[in-house]
N, CA, C and O of each residue as an XYZ file, in Angstrom:
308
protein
N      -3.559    -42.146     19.123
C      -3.036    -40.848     18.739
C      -3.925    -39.705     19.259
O      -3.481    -38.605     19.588
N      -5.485    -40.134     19.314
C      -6.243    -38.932     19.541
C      -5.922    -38.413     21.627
O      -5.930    -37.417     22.350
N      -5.728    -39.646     21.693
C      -5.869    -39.944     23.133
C      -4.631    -38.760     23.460
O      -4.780    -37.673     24.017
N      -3.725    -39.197     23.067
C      -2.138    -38.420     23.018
C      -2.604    -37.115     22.790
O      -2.229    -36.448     23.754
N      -3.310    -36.326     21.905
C      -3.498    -34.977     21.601
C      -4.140    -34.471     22.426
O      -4.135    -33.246     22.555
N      -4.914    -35.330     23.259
C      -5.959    -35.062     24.135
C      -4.933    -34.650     25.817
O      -5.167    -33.913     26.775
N      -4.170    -35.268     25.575
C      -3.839    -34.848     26.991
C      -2.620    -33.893     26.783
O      -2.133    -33.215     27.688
N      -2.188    -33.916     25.510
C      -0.906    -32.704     25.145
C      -1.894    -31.613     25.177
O      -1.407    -30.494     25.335
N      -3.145    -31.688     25.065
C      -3.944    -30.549     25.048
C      -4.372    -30.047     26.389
O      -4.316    -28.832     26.578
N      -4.812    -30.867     27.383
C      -4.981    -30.480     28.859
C      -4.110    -30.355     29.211
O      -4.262    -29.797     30.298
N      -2.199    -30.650     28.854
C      -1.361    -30.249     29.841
C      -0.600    -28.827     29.243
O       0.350    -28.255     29.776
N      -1.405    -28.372     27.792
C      -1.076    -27.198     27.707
C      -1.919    -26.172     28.567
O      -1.396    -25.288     29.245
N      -3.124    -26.361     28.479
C      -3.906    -25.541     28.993
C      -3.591    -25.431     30.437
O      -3.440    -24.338     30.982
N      -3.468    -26.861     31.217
C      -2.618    -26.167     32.574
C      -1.618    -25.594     32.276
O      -1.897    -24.509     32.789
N      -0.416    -25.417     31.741
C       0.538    -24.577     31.469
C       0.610    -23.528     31.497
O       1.531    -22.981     32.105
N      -0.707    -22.576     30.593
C      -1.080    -21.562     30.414
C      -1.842    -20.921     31.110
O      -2.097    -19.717     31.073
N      -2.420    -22.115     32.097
C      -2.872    -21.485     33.347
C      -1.905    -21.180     34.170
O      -1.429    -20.072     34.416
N      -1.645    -22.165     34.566
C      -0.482    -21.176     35.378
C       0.430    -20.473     35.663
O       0.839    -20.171     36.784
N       1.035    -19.983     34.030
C       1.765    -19.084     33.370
C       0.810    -17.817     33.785
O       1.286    -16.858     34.392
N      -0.514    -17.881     33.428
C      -1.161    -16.630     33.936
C      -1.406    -16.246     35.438
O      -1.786    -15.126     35.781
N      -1.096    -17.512     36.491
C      -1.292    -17.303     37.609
C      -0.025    -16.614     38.023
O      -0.182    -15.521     38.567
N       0.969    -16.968     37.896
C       2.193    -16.905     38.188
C       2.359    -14.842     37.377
O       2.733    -13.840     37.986
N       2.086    -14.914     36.493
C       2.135    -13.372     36.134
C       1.418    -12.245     37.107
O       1.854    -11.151     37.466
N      -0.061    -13.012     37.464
C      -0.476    -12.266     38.528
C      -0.019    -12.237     39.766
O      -0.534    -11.352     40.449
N       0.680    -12.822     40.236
C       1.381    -13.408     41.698
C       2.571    -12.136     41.325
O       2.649    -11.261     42.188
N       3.065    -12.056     40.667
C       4.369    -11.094     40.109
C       3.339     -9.448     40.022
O       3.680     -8.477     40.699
N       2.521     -9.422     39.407
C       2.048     -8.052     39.412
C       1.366     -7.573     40.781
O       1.265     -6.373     41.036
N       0.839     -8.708     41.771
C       0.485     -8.478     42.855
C       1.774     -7.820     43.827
O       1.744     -6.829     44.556
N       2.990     -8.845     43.517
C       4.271     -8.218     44.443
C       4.265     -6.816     43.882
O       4.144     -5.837     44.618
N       4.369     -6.747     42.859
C       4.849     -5.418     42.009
C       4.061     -4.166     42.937
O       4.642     -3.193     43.417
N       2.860     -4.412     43.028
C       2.149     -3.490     43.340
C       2.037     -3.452     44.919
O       1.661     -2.385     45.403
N       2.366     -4.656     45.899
C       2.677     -4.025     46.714
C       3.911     -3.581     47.368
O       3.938     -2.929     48.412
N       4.921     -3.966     46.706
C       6.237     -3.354     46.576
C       6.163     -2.097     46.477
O       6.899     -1.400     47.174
N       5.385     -1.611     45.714
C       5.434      0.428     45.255
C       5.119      1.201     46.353
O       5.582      2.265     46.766
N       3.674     -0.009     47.011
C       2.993      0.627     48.162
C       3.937      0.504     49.550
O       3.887      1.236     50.538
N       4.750     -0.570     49.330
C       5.560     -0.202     50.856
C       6.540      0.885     50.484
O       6.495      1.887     51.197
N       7.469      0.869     49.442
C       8.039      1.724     48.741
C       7.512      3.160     49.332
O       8.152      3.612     50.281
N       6.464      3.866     48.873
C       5.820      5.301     49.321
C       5.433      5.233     50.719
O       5.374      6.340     51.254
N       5.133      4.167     51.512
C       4.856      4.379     53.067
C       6.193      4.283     53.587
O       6.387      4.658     54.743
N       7.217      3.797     52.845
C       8.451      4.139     53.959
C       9.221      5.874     53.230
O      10.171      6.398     53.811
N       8.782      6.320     52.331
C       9.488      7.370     52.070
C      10.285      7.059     50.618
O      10.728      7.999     49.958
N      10.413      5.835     50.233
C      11.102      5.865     49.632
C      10.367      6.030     47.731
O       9.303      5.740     47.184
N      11.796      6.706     47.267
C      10.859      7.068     45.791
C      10.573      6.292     44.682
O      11.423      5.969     43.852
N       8.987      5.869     44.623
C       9.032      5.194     43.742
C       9.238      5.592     42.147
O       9.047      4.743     41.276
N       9.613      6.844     41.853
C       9.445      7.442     40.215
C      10.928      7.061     40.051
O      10.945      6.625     38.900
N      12.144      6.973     40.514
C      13.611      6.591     40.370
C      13.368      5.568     39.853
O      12.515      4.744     40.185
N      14.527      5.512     38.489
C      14.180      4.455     37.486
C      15.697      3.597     38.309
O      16.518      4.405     38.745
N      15.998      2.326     38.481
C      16.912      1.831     38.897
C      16.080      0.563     40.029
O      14.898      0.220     40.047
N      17.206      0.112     40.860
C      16.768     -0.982     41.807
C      15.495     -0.617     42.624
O      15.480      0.462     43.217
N      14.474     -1.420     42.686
C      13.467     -1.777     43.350
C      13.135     -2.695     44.410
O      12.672     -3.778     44.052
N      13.297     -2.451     45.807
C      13.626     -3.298     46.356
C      12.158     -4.690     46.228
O      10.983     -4.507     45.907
N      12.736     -5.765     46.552
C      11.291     -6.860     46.427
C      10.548     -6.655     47.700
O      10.996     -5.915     48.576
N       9.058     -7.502     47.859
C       8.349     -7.419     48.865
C       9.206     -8.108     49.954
O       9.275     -7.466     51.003
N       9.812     -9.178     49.922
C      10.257     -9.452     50.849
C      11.578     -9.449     51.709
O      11.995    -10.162     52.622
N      12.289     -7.825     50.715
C      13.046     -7.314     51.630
C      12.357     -6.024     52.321
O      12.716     -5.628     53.429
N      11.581     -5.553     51.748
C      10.666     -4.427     52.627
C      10.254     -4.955     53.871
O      10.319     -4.581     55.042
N       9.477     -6.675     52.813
C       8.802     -6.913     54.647
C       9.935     -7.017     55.721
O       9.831     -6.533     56.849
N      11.297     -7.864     55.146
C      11.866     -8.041     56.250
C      12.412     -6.287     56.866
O      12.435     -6.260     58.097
N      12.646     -5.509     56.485
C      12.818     -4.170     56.892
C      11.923     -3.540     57.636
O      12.195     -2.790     58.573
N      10.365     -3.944     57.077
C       9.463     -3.554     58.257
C       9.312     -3.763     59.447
O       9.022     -3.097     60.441
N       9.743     -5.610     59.027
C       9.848     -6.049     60.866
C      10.672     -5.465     61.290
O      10.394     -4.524     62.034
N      12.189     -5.819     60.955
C      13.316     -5.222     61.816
C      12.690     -4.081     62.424
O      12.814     -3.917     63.638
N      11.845     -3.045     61.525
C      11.890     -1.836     62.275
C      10.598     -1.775     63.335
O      10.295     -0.861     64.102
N      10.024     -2.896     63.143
C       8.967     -2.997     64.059
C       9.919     -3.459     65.868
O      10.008     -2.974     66.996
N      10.370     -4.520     65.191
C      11.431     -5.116     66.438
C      12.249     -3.880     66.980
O      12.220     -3.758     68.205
N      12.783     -3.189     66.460
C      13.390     -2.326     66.932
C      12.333     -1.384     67.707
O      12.554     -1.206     68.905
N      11.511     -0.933     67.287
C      10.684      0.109     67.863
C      10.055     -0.854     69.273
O      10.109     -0.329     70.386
N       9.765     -1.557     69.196
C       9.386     -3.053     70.509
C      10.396     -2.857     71.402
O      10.066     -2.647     72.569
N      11.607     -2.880     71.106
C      12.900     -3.029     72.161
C      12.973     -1.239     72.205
O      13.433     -0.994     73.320
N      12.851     -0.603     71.855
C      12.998      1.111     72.570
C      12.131      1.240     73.463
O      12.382      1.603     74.612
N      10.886      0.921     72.974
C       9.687      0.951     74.044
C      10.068     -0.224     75.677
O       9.468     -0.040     76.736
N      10.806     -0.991     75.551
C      10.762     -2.318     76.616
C      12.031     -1.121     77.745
O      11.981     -0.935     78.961
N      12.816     -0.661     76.936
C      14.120     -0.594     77.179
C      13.575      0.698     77.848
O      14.135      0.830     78.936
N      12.647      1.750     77.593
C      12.014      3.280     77.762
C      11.209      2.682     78.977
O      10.863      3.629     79.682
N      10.919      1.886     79.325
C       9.259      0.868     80.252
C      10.212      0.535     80.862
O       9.615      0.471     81.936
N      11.583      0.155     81.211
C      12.457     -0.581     82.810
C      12.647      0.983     82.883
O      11.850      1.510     83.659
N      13.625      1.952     82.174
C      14.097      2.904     82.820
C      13.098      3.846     84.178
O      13.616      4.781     84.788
């Protein structure tokens, strides 16, 4: 029985570890979500949809790719 408490007890404590990891992994997006948020213009004080990090990132690339192909396309002319 003790044995049993003993490991219901280490597999809480991982639990709760990584319940706390996982919260920080979420406040890390959070925060850099805001920060791509204000470098593209967009407002972060609007209470409503927030886009996630990884539609910003994918928006950054696109607009990176895009700015790559103006420049290629500006460089033959």
């Amino acid at each position: 029985m003790e044995t049993r408490l003993a490991k219901m007890t280490k597999y809480a404590i991982k639990v709760l570890s990584e319940r706390d990891e996982f919260a920080r992994m979420l406040a890390l997006e959070k925060e850099e979500t805001l920060h791509l948020a204000a470098a593209s213009g967009a407002s972060i004080f609007q209470s409503g949809y927030v886009t996630s990090f990884s539609v910003m990132l994918e928006k950054c690339c696109n607009a990176l790719c895009a700015h790559d192909d103006n420049e290629q396309h500006s460089e033959q002319r």
